[in-house]
mmCIF file of C-alpha atoms and ligand atoms in Angstrom:
data_model
loop_
_atom_site.group_PDB
_atom_site.id
_atom_site.type_symbol
_atom_site.label_atom_id
_atom_site.label_comp_id
_atom_site.label_asym_id
_atom_site.label_seq_id
_atom_site.Cartn_x
_atom_site.Cartn_y
_atom_site.Cartn_z
ATOM 1 C CA MET A 2 208.120 28.013 60.670
ATOM 2 C CA ASN A 3 209.396 25.812 57.943
ATOM 3 C CA GLU A 4 212.054 26.908 55.935
ATOM 4 C CA PHE A 5 210.065 27.466 52.782
ATOM 5 C CA ASP A 6 207.737 30.012 54.779
ATOM 6 C CA ARG A 7 210.694 31.511 56.218
ATOM 7 C CA VAL A 8 212.189 32.458 52.890
ATOM 8 C CA MET A 9 208.788 33.925 51.761
ATOM 9 C CA THR A 10 208.300 35.907 54.844
ATOM 10 C CA GLY A 11 211.933 37.246 54.478
ATOM 11 C CA ARG A 12 210.853 38.435 50.908
ATOM 12 C CA LEU A 13 208.026 40.103 52.435
ATOM 13 C CA ALA A 14 209.763 41.722 55.100
ATOM 14 C CA ARG A 15 212.304 43.426 52.568
ATOM 15 C CA LEU A 16 209.291 44.548 50.462
ATOM 16 C CA GLU A 17 207.934 46.092 53.736
ATOM 17 C CA ALA A 18 211.019 47.930 54.230
ATOM 18 C CA ALA A 19 211.401 49.484 50.909
ATOM 19 C CA ASN A 20 207.641 50.605 51.179
ATOM 20 C CA LEU A 21 206.944 48.286 48.019
ATOM 21 C CA ARG A 22 204.744 45.887 50.019
ATOM 22 C CA ARG A 23 201.276 45.392 48.713
ATOM 23 C CA ASN A 24 197.947 44.366 50.401
ATOM 24 C CA LEU A 25 194.706 43.491 49.131
ATOM 25 C CA ARG A 26 191.910 45.367 50.075
ATOM 26 C CA ARG A 27 188.549 43.564 50.724
ATOM 27 C CA VAL A 28 185.485 45.289 49.274
ATOM 28 C CA ASP A 29 182.042 44.323 50.101
ATOM 29 C CA SER A 30 180.074 46.118 47.381
ATOM 30 C CA ALA A 31 179.766 46.269 43.698
ATOM 31 C CA PRO A 32 182.402 48.370 41.960
ATOM 32 C CA GLY A 33 181.109 51.886 41.234
ATOM 33 C CA ARG A 34 181.189 55.447 42.327
ATOM 34 C CA THR A 35 181.485 54.373 45.912
ATOM 35 C CA VAL A 36 182.426 51.302 47.352
ATOM 36 C CA GLU A 37 182.253 49.830 50.742
ATOM 37 C CA SER A 38 185.437 48.639 52.383
ATOM 38 C CA GLY A 39 186.210 48.038 56.045
ATOM 39 C CA GLY A 40 182.655 48.882 57.023
ATOM 40 C CA ARG A 41 182.928 52.239 55.397
ATOM 41 C CA ALA A 42 181.783 53.947 52.055
ATOM 42 C CA LEU A 43 184.574 55.158 50.003
ATOM 43 C CA ILE A 44 184.393 57.806 47.022
ATOM 44 C CA ASN A 45 185.966 55.209 44.456
ATOM 45 C CA PHE A 46 188.764 57.128 42.384
ATOM 46 C CA SER A 47 190.640 53.940 41.760
ATOM 47 C CA SER A 48 188.986 51.913 39.119
ATOM 48 C CA ASN A 49 189.168 52.053 35.211
ATOM 49 C CA ASP A 50 185.687 51.935 35.044
ATOM 50 C CA TYR A 51 185.643 55.085 33.006
ATOM 51 C CA LEU A 52 181.929 55.038 31.698
ATOM 52 C CA GLY A 53 180.606 53.769 34.979
ATOM 53 C CA LEU A 54 179.263 50.494 33.312
ATOM 54 C CA ALA A 55 180.989 47.881 35.661
ATOM 55 C CA ASN A 56 177.735 47.819 37.473
ATOM 56 C CA ASP A 57 175.321 48.779 34.843
ATOM 57 C CA SER A 58 172.014 46.836 34.931
ATOM 58 C CA ARG A 59 172.152 46.288 31.380
ATOM 59 C CA LEU A 60 175.356 44.538 31.447
ATOM 60 C CA LYS A 61 174.273 42.658 34.379
ATOM 61 C CA ALA A 62 171.256 41.585 32.522
ATOM 62 C CA SER A 63 172.928 40.617 29.370
ATOM 63 C CA ALA A 64 175.398 38.553 31.251
ATOM 64 C CA SER A 65 172.392 36.912 33.525
ATOM 65 C CA ARG A 66 170.838 35.825 30.407
ATOM 66 C CA ALA A 67 173.749 34.519 28.752
ATOM 67 C CA THR A 68 174.383 32.336 31.909
ATOM 68 C CA GLU A 69 170.928 31.091 31.745
ATOM 69 C CA THR A 70 171.176 29.887 28.138
ATOM 70 C CA PHE A 71 174.982 28.888 27.811
ATOM 71 C CA GLY A 72 175.825 27.911 31.339
ATOM 72 C CA ALA A 73 178.167 29.403 33.843
ATOM 73 C CA GLY A 74 181.471 27.794 32.690
ATOM 74 C CA SER A 75 182.788 27.271 28.990
ATOM 75 C CA GLY A 76 184.196 23.804 29.554
ATOM 76 C CA ALA A 77 187.307 23.949 27.454
ATOM 77 C CA SER A 78 189.459 26.388 25.162
ATOM 78 C CA ARG A 79 187.554 26.975 21.907
ATOM 79 C CA LEU A 80 189.690 25.067 19.702
ATOM 80 C CA ILE A 81 188.692 22.033 21.750
ATOM 81 C CA SER A 82 184.937 22.758 22.488
ATOM 82 C CA GLY A 83 184.062 25.275 20.254
ATOM 83 C CA THR A 84 182.916 29.078 20.031
ATOM 84 C CA LEU A 85 179.921 29.690 21.789
ATOM 85 C CA LYS A 86 177.354 32.341 20.084
ATOM 86 C CA PRO A 87 178.410 35.031 22.709
ATOM 87 C CA HIS A 88 181.932 34.726 21.704
ATOM 88 C CA ALA A 89 181.202 35.100 18.022
ATOM 89 C CA GLU A 90 178.657 37.880 18.440
ATOM 90 C CA LEU A 91 181.212 39.843 20.483
ATOM 91 C CA GLU A 92 184.095 39.350 18.180
ATOM 92 C CA ALA A 93 181.905 40.382 15.199
ATOM 93 C CA ARG A 94 180.928 43.477 17.216
ATOM 94 C CA LEU A 95 184.289 44.242 18.196
ATOM 95 C CA ALA A 96 185.579 44.243 14.485
ATOM 96 C CA GLY A 97 182.848 46.550 13.644
ATOM 97 C CA PHE A 98 183.593 48.845 16.339
ATOM 98 C CA LYS A 99 187.275 48.809 15.411
ATOM 99 C CA ARG A 100 186.684 48.921 11.757
ATOM 100 C CA THR A 101 188.630 46.056 11.304
ATOM 101 C CA GLU A 102 188.105 42.690 9.348
ATOM 102 C CA ALA A 103 188.348 40.550 12.429
ATOM 103 C CA ALA A 104 188.793 40.398 16.239
ATOM 104 C CA LEU A 105 189.588 37.719 18.789
ATOM 105 C CA VAL A 106 188.890 37.607 22.371
ATOM 106 C CA PHE A 107 191.116 36.374 25.151
ATOM 107 C CA SER A 108 190.561 35.776 28.918
ATOM 108 C CA SER A 109 192.223 38.947 29.884
ATOM 109 C CA GLY A 110 194.453 41.856 28.208
ATOM 110 C CA MET A 111 197.440 40.016 29.730
ATOM 111 C CA ALA A 112 196.720 36.905 27.881
ATOM 112 C CA ALA A 113 195.963 39.041 24.714
ATOM 113 C CA ALA A 114 199.441 40.531 24.804
ATOM 114 C CA MET A 115 201.616 37.608 25.850
ATOM 115 C CA GLY A 116 199.659 35.486 23.251
ATOM 116 C CA THR A 117 199.853 37.620 20.502
ATOM 117 C CA LEU A 118 203.369 38.949 20.960
ATOM 118 C CA GLY A 119 204.290 35.145 21.446
ATOM 119 C CA ALA A 120 202.755 34.277 18.204
ATOM 120 C CA LEU A 121 203.963 37.126 16.031
ATOM 121 C CA LEU A 122 207.510 37.200 17.227
ATOM 122 C CA ARG A 123 210.187 34.645 16.487
ATOM 123 C CA PRO A 124 213.938 34.687 18.001
ATOM 124 C CA CYS A 125 215.366 36.114 14.820
ATOM 125 C CA ASP A 126 212.805 39.178 14.894
ATOM 126 C CA TYR A 127 213.097 42.599 16.537
ATOM 127 C CA VAL A 128 210.753 44.408 18.850
ATOM 128 C CA LEU A 129 210.813 47.877 19.956
ATOM 129 C CA ILE A 130 208.922 48.902 22.944
ATOM 130 C CA ASP A 131 208.134 52.277 24.697
ATOM 131 C CA ARG A 132 209.809 52.580 28.065
ATOM 132 C CA LEU A 133 206.224 53.065 29.875
ATOM 133 C CA ALA A 134 204.298 50.264 28.003
ATOM 134 C CA HIS A 135 202.314 48.068 30.165
ATOM 135 C CA ALA A 136 203.852 44.973 31.867
ATOM 136 C CA SER A 137 201.887 42.779 29.665
ATOM 137 C CA LEU A 138 203.569 44.018 26.501
ATOM 138 C CA VAL A 139 206.839 44.058 27.973
ATOM 139 C CA ASP A 140 206.532 40.377 29.179
ATOM 140 C CA GLY A 141 204.883 39.321 25.910
ATOM 141 C CA ALA A 142 207.948 40.883 24.024
ATOM 142 C CA ARG A 143 210.472 38.973 26.263
ATOM 143 C CA PHE A 144 208.248 35.806 26.240
ATOM 144 C CA SER A 145 208.617 35.788 22.337
ATOM 145 C CA GLY A 146 212.438 35.496 22.472
ATOM 146 C CA ALA A 147 212.744 38.147 20.053
ATOM 147 C CA THR A 148 215.421 40.917 20.361
ATOM 148 C CA MET A 149 213.995 43.672 22.409
ATOM 149 C CA ARG A 150 215.069 47.194 22.538
ATOM 150 C CA VAL A 151 213.353 50.079 24.842
ATOM 151 C CA PHE A 152 212.969 53.463 23.263
ATOM 152 C CA ALA A 153 212.403 56.476 25.670
ATOM 153 C CA HIS A 154 208.651 57.550 26.356
ATOM 154 C CA ASN A 155 207.234 59.017 23.210
ATOM 155 C CA ASP A 156 210.622 59.720 22.070
ATOM 156 C CA LEU A 157 210.365 59.769 18.019
ATOM 157 C CA GLU A 158 214.049 60.378 17.487
ATOM 158 C CA GLN A 159 215.189 57.582 19.664
ATOM 159 C CA LEU A 160 212.544 55.382 17.972
ATOM 160 C CA GLU A 161 213.659 56.144 14.636
ATOM 161 C CA ALA A 162 217.541 55.383 15.437
ATOM 162 C CA ARG A 163 216.232 52.058 16.889
ATOM 163 C CA LEU A 164 214.010 51.396 13.649
ATOM 164 C CA ALA A 165 217.059 52.079 11.432
ATOM 165 C CA TRP A 166 219.323 49.889 13.580
ATOM 166 C CA ALA A 167 216.728 47.187 13.713
ATOM 167 C CA ALA A 168 215.796 47.106 10.007
ATOM 168 C CA ALA A 169 219.387 46.863 9.147
ATOM 169 C CA ALA A 170 219.989 43.879 11.363
ATOM 170 C CA ALA A 171 216.634 42.200 10.125
ATOM 171 C CA ARG A 172 217.999 42.320 6.573
ATOM 172 C CA SER A 173 221.403 41.221 7.395
ATOM 173 C CA GLY A 174 219.878 38.204 9.296
ATOM 174 C CA SER A 175 217.559 37.340 6.482
ATOM 175 C CA LYS A 176 217.847 33.700 5.760
ATOM 176 C CA ASP A 177 214.561 32.686 4.898
ATOM 177 C CA GLY A 178 213.253 34.337 1.828
ATOM 178 C CA ASN A 179 209.630 33.344 2.589
ATOM 179 C CA ASP A 180 209.454 34.804 5.981
ATOM 180 C CA PRO A 181 212.625 36.970 6.719
ATOM 181 C CA PRO A 182 213.015 38.635 10.084
ATOM 182 C CA HIS A 183 210.692 41.519 10.808
ATOM 183 C CA VAL A 184 210.480 44.407 13.160
ATOM 184 C CA LEU A 185 207.460 45.124 15.478
ATOM 185 C CA VAL A 186 207.040 48.555 17.272
ATOM 186 C CA VAL A 187 204.883 48.282 20.200
ATOM 187 C CA THR A 188 203.156 51.100 22.276
ATOM 188 C CA GLU A 189 199.991 52.191 24.042
ATOM 189 C CA SER A 190 197.947 54.809 22.879
ATOM 190 C CA LEU A 191 196.773 56.285 26.089
ATOM 191 C CA PHE A 192 199.537 55.408 28.704
ATOM 192 C CA SER A 193 198.208 53.551 31.680
ATOM 193 C CA MET A 194 200.340 55.396 34.461
ATOM 194 C CA ASP A 195 200.812 58.590 33.207
ATOM 195 C CA GLY A 196 197.735 59.396 31.465
ATOM 196 C CA ASP A 197 199.213 60.823 28.164
ATOM 197 C CA PHE A 198 198.905 59.940 24.553
ATOM 198 C CA ALA A 199 201.551 58.578 21.953
ATOM 199 C CA PRO A 200 202.111 60.358 18.995
ATOM 200 C CA LEU A 201 200.557 57.699 16.955
ATOM 201 C CA ARG A 202 200.584 59.171 13.589
ATOM 202 C CA GLU A 203 204.302 60.063 13.760
ATOM 203 C CA ILE A 204 205.157 56.567 14.946
ATOM 204 C CA ALA A 205 203.005 54.969 12.273
ATOM 205 C CA GLU A 206 204.763 56.987 9.696
ATOM 206 C CA LEU A 207 208.385 56.077 10.878
ATOM 207 C CA THR A 208 207.379 52.550 11.466
ATOM 208 C CA GLU A 209 205.897 52.389 7.850
ATOM 209 C CA ARG A 210 209.064 54.223 6.325
ATOM 210 C CA HIS A 211 211.244 51.440 7.923
ATOM 211 C CA GLY A 212 209.090 48.665 6.729
ATOM 212 C CA ALA A 213 208.439 47.542 10.355
ATOM 213 C CA TRP A 214 204.846 46.637 11.681
ATOM 214 C CA LEU A 215 202.857 48.575 14.603
ATOM 215 C CA MET A 216 201.114 47.042 17.362
ATOM 216 C CA VAL A 217 199.103 49.487 19.639
ATOM 217 C CA ASP A 218 197.519 48.649 22.898
ATOM 218 C CA GLU A 219 194.355 50.733 23.485
ATOM 219 C CA ALA A 220 193.338 49.224 26.796
ATOM 220 C CA HIS A 221 192.713 52.670 28.258
ATOM 221 C CA ALA A 222 191.414 54.613 24.949
ATOM 222 C CA THR A 223 188.769 52.031 24.294
ATOM 223 C CA GLY A 224 185.337 53.517 24.906
ATOM 224 C CA VAL A 225 187.122 56.600 26.143
ATOM 225 C CA VAL A 226 188.303 58.498 22.991
ATOM 226 C CA GLY A 227 187.062 59.284 19.558
ATOM 227 C CA ASP A 228 184.183 58.839 17.790
ATOM 228 C CA GLU A 229 181.879 56.388 19.698
ATOM 229 C CA GLY A 230 184.817 55.802 21.636
ATOM 230 C CA ARG A 231 186.598 53.623 18.978
ATOM 231 C CA GLY A 232 190.228 54.542 20.445
ATOM 232 C CA CYS A 233 193.045 56.776 19.256
ATOM 233 C CA VAL A 234 193.957 54.700 16.268
ATOM 234 C CA ASP A 235 190.686 55.297 14.658
ATOM 235 C CA ALA A 236 190.502 58.791 15.703
ATOM 236 C CA ALA A 237 193.817 59.197 13.747
ATOM 237 C CA GLY A 238 192.575 57.384 10.760
ATOM 238 C CA LEU A 239 195.558 55.084 11.249
ATOM 239 C CA GLY A 240 193.542 51.625 10.665
ATOM 240 C CA ALA A 241 195.416 50.375 7.844
ATOM 241 C CA ALA A 242 198.859 51.576 9.273
ATOM 242 C CA VAL A 243 198.308 49.639 12.661
ATOM 243 C CA GLN A 244 198.727 45.776 11.824
ATOM 244 C CA VAL A 245 197.699 44.769 15.239
ATOM 245 C CA GLN A 246 195.256 46.704 17.615
ATOM 246 C CA MET A 247 194.718 45.413 21.122
ATOM 247 C CA GLY A 248 192.010 46.409 23.679
ATOM 248 C CA THR A 249 190.495 45.255 26.890
ATOM 249 C CA LEU A 250 186.980 44.768 27.915
ATOM 250 C CA GLY A 251 187.459 45.281 31.600
ATOM 251 C CA LYS A 252 187.925 48.974 31.689
ATOM 252 C CA ALA A 253 185.659 51.382 29.918
ATOM 253 C CA LEU A 254 183.592 48.328 28.449
ATOM 254 C CA GLY A 255 182.800 47.266 31.819
ATOM 255 C CA SER A 256 183.336 43.506 31.793
ATOM 256 C CA ALA A 257 186.703 41.503 31.696
ATOM 257 C CA GLY A 258 188.781 40.226 29.114
ATOM 258 C CA GLY A 259 191.175 41.268 26.113
ATOM 259 C CA PHE A 260 191.011 41.513 22.477
ATOM 260 C CA ILE A 261 193.036 41.739 19.198
ATOM 261 C CA ALA A 262 191.589 43.341 16.155
ATOM 262 C CA GLY A 263 193.135 43.317 12.715
ATOM 263 C CA SER A 264 193.019 41.522 9.696
ATOM 264 C CA ALA A 265 191.383 38.238 9.129
ATOM 265 C CA ALA A 266 194.813 36.627 8.580
ATOM 266 C CA LEU A 267 196.204 38.074 11.616
ATOM 267 C CA ILE A 268 193.298 36.576 13.532
ATOM 268 C CA GLN A 269 193.624 33.161 11.914
ATOM 269 C CA CYS A 270 197.302 33.198 12.966
ATOM 270 C CA LEU A 271 196.502 34.012 16.733
ATOM 271 C CA VAL A 272 193.946 31.199 16.657
ATOM 272 C CA ASN A 273 196.638 28.957 15.344
ATOM 273 C CA GLN A 274 199.577 29.998 17.274
ATOM 274 C CA ALA A 275 198.909 32.333 20.400
ATOM 275 C CA ARG A 276 199.423 29.841 23.318
ATOM 276 C CA ALA A 277 197.341 32.112 25.505
ATOM 277 C CA PHE A 278 194.298 31.561 23.328
ATOM 278 C CA ILE A 279 195.036 27.719 22.640
ATOM 279 C CA PHE A 280 195.667 26.556 25.970
ATOM 280 C CA SER A 281 193.522 28.339 27.917
ATOM 281 C CA THR A 282 189.508 27.801 28.883
ATOM 282 C CA ALA A 283 187.341 30.304 27.014
ATOM 283 C CA PRO A 284 186.004 33.084 28.899
ATOM 284 C CA PRO A 285 182.351 32.278 30.161
ATOM 285 C CA ALA A 286 179.389 33.474 27.939
ATOM 286 C CA SER A 287 178.383 35.930 30.674
ATOM 287 C CA VAL A 288 181.839 37.845 30.404
ATOM 288 C CA CYS A 289 181.312 38.151 26.719
ATOM 289 C CA ALA A 290 177.614 39.190 26.945
ATOM 290 C CA ALA A 291 178.326 41.930 29.219
ATOM 291 C CA ALA A 292 181.208 43.000 27.302
ATOM 292 C CA LEU A 293 178.824 43.110 23.989
ATOM 293 C CA ALA A 294 176.446 45.203 26.067
ATOM 294 C CA GLY A 295 179.170 47.325 27.091
ATOM 295 C CA VAL A 296 180.145 47.981 23.578
ATOM 296 C CA GLU A 297 176.879 48.774 22.344
ATOM 297 C CA ILE A 298 176.535 51.390 25.167
ATOM 298 C CA ALA A 299 179.726 52.866 24.510
ATOM 299 C CA ALA A 300 178.867 53.258 20.973
ATOM 300 C CA SER A 301 175.504 54.857 21.608
ATOM 301 C CA GLU A 302 174.302 58.291 22.449
ATOM 302 C CA ASP A 303 174.262 57.157 26.114
ATOM 303 C CA GLY A 304 178.012 56.380 25.548
ATOM 304 C CA ALA A 305 178.872 59.945 24.308
ATOM 305 C CA ALA A 306 176.725 61.422 27.095
ATOM 306 C CA ARG A 307 179.087 59.557 29.653
ATOM 307 C CA ARG A 308 182.144 60.643 27.624
ATOM 308 C CA GLN A 309 181.099 64.262 27.934
ATOM 309 C CA THR A 310 180.418 63.944 31.811
ATOM 310 C CA LEU A 311 183.825 61.984 32.153
ATOM 311 C CA PHE A 312 185.651 64.784 30.241
ATOM 312 C CA GLU A 313 183.820 67.533 32.365
ATOM 313 C CA HIS A 314 185.231 66.033 35.387
ATOM 314 C CA ILE A 315 188.800 65.876 33.965
ATOM 315 C CA GLU A 316 188.704 69.457 33.217
ATOM 316 C CA ARG A 317 187.461 70.319 36.642
ATOM 317 C CA LEU A 318 190.158 68.568 38.210
ATOM 318 C CA ALA A 319 192.673 69.937 35.844
ATOM 319 C CA SER A 320 191.730 73.468 36.421
ATOM 320 C CA ALA A 321 192.035 72.917 40.241
ATOM 321 C CA MET A 322 195.486 71.493 39.717
ATOM 322 C CA ARG A 323 196.551 74.477 37.761
ATOM 323 C CA GLY A 324 200.349 74.303 36.941
ATOM 324 C CA GLY A 325 200.522 70.868 38.109
ATOM 325 C CA ALA A 326 197.963 69.496 35.898
ATOM 326 C CA PRO A 327 199.069 67.055 33.008
ATOM 327 C CA ARG A 328 199.446 68.790 29.738
ATOM 328 C CA VAL A 329 196.672 66.496 27.994
ATOM 329 C CA ARG A 330 193.428 65.790 29.174
ATOM 330 C CA SER A 331 192.609 62.032 29.996
ATOM 331 C CA PRO A 332 190.853 60.131 32.747
ATOM 332 C CA ILE A 333 193.853 58.994 34.410
ATOM 333 C CA VAL A 334 195.468 61.947 36.228
ATOM 334 C CA PRO A 335 198.705 61.127 38.025
ATOM 335 C CA ILE A 336 199.764 63.292 40.819
ATOM 336 C CA LEU A 337 203.557 62.765 41.267
ATOM 337 C CA VAL A 338 204.741 62.412 44.669
ATOM 338 C CA GLY A 339 207.958 60.952 44.139
ATOM 339 C CA ALA A 340 208.911 58.810 47.333
ATOM 340 C CA GLU A 341 207.086 55.492 47.876
ATOM 341 C CA GLU A 342 206.656 56.075 51.516
ATOM 342 C CA LYS A 343 205.107 59.555 51.100
ATOM 343 C CA ALA A 344 202.762 58.221 48.231
ATOM 344 C CA MET A 345 201.446 55.630 50.425
ATOM 345 C CA THR A 346 200.992 57.883 53.538
ATOM 346 C CA VAL A 347 198.861 60.407 51.585
ATOM 347 C CA SER A 348 196.943 57.657 50.166
ATOM 348 C CA GLN A 349 196.188 56.338 53.582
ATOM 349 C CA ARG A 350 195.150 59.914 54.928
ATOM 350 C CA LEU A 351 192.773 60.266 51.901
ATOM 351 C CA PHE A 352 191.301 56.728 52.681
ATOM 352 C CA ALA A 353 190.608 58.030 56.270
ATOM 353 C CA LYS A 354 188.584 60.941 54.736
ATOM 354 C CA GLY A 355 186.612 58.351 52.861
ATOM 355 C CA ILE A 356 188.344 58.767 49.421
ATOM 356 C CA TRP A 357 190.040 55.886 47.695
ATOM 357 C CA VAL A 358 193.106 56.931 45.437
ATOM 358 C CA PRO A 359 195.445 54.470 45.106
ATOM 359 C CA ALA A 360 199.435 54.863 45.513
ATOM 360 C CA ILE A 361 201.118 53.725 42.470
ATOM 361 C CA ARG A 362 204.780 52.197 43.296
ATOM 362 C CA TYR A 363 207.426 50.317 41.590
ATOM 363 C CA PRO A 364 207.569 48.269 39.549
ATOM 364 C CA ALA A 365 204.328 49.690 38.040
ATOM 365 C CA VAL A 366 206.267 52.851 37.652
ATOM 366 C CA ALA A 367 210.034 53.592 38.272
ATOM 367 C CA ARG A 368 211.557 53.789 41.588
ATOM 368 C CA GLY A 369 211.252 57.346 43.223
ATOM 369 C CA ARG A 370 208.496 57.908 40.582
ATOM 370 C CA ALA A 371 205.750 57.063 43.038
ATOM 371 C CA ARG A 372 202.410 58.837 42.491
ATOM 372 C CA LEU A 373 198.646 58.994 43.410
ATOM 373 C CA ARG A 374 196.624 58.099 40.448
ATOM 374 C CA VAL A 375 193.201 59.696 40.214
ATOM 375 C CA SER A 376 190.826 57.567 37.901
ATOM 376 C CA LEU A 377 187.923 59.531 37.127
ATOM 377 C CA SER A 378 184.644 58.000 35.803
ATOM 378 C CA ALA A 379 181.312 59.362 34.302
ATOM 379 C CA ALA A 380 179.808 57.829 37.211
ATOM 380 C CA HIS A 381 181.342 60.437 39.667
ATOM 381 C CA LEU A 382 179.187 63.527 40.844
ATOM 382 C CA SER A 383 180.527 66.894 40.881
ATOM 383 C CA LYS A 384 180.369 66.712 44.751
ATOM 384 C CA ASP A 385 182.826 63.832 44.498
ATOM 385 C CA LEU A 386 185.397 65.938 42.678
ATOM 386 C CA ASP A 387 184.643 68.632 45.449
ATOM 387 C CA LYS A 388 185.779 66.502 48.130
ATOM 388 C CA LEU A 389 188.575 65.163 46.053
ATOM 389 C CA ILE A 390 190.003 68.371 45.458
ATOM 390 C CA GLU A 391 189.635 69.788 48.961
ATOM 391 C CA ALA A 392 191.465 66.831 50.292
ATOM 392 C CA LEU A 393 194.205 67.300 47.850
ATOM 393 C CA GLY A 394 194.435 70.946 48.624
ATOM 394 C CA GLN A 395 194.827 69.928 52.428
ATOM 395 C CA GLU A 396 197.798 67.742 51.370
ATOM 396 C CA GLY A 397 199.475 70.742 49.401
ATOM 397 C CA LEU A 398 199.095 68.564 46.325
ATOM 398 C CA VAL A 399 196.572 71.088 44.097
HETATM 399 C C1 PLP B 8 195.170 46.660 32.040
HETATM 400 C C2 PLP B 8 195.917 46.750 30.770
HETATM 401 C C3 PLP B 8 196.323 45.490 30.359
HETATM 402 C C4 PLP B 8 195.925 44.230 30.685
HETATM 403 O O1 PLP B 8 194.434 43.848 30.758
HETATM 404 P P1 PLP B 8 193.708 42.940 31.581
HETATM 405 O O2 PLP B 8 192.520 42.685 30.947
HETATM 406 O O3 PLP B 8 193.585 43.812 32.999
HETATM 407 O O4 PLP B 8 194.571 41.732 31.920
HETATM 408 C C5 PLP B 8 197.177 45.709 29.237
HETATM 409 N N1 PLP B 8 197.649 46.694 28.694
HETATM 410 C C6 PLP B 8 197.389 47.861 29.447
HETATM 411 C C7 PLP B 8 198.090 49.155 28.720
HETATM 412 C C8 PLP B 8 196.533 47.765 30.448
HETATM 413 O O5 PLP B 8 196.288 49.174 31.092
#
């Protein structure tokens, strides 16, 4: 083995020893209620496909039609080769869905977060971020070079203290009268690993009181929460108080990609300054057309019926978990195990029973806070829930 591969192998061995090594699992079927892997069928509790749209025939038909008309690839970035009709149609629909002036699509949520935070924040600015916020937000904040401070998860008192400090620091650092230092607060609305919600009204109120701006990542809430699945910001009536709304197209909406919704001025700034948008090939037409069909379904009566089924499943699992159930109801149900090794063995035993529930470990969550994360979907049947609850019972987890 050469020197390079010896170093790589050593790194993998250390991950393995800490129970933190990850391996890809090959799947030989479409993502859905069940998937086929290793020659067997598994009930799939691992996906963020909350409305069961990822393999929906309407999304697939839209994607196929768009491929026929606009091709398989997009050729270049949109500033170079232009915006395809499916990009424009999707962005107009997303702006309507989020009730904002405009929206901009990125090739992933990761790119949306990196591009947007990098464009909005300068080294003279301040960014305050919830401790449990997604890696894309943390990396985007770091990448911007702004001064970053973390506040404890959903801790309003600590947020207020950080806001007071940052607002004062921004004022004293003010040199350029046209564009002085700013403070941006960043949080998720429905948290990806804990399945709980941010107190958005209070956060918006504090943020406004200290003259700061607010960015809310609705990756998991879009399509799932609120009227027509518009998300938590809209449900709380906070559209005007949240300058930057982020969402993804790859979870409940059934396709792939990320987006930002906000004022026309924000979107024009991102087109000019978000490097992950400027220096990246545009998403193909098929992906945008599928996402557009996903939004239409999420906002329709079919979407409402799917959300109802989803929330019935959520209630069902919560009542089986009794005292161990999360205090709030969301499709992300963490079952805290603690030790990384234990989370992995339980996940493997469930797998052997035909149930796919991923073990979530550091760095996705803190060390020693490993968990099984059950993701529920409208596509599940009650018998799937029966099997899951029975298997969790045999593990002493419900
Ligand atoms: C999934 C996710 C992202 C990233 O979106 P992708 O489209 O998967 O890159 C960003 N933020 C949160 C909270 C997420 O859960």
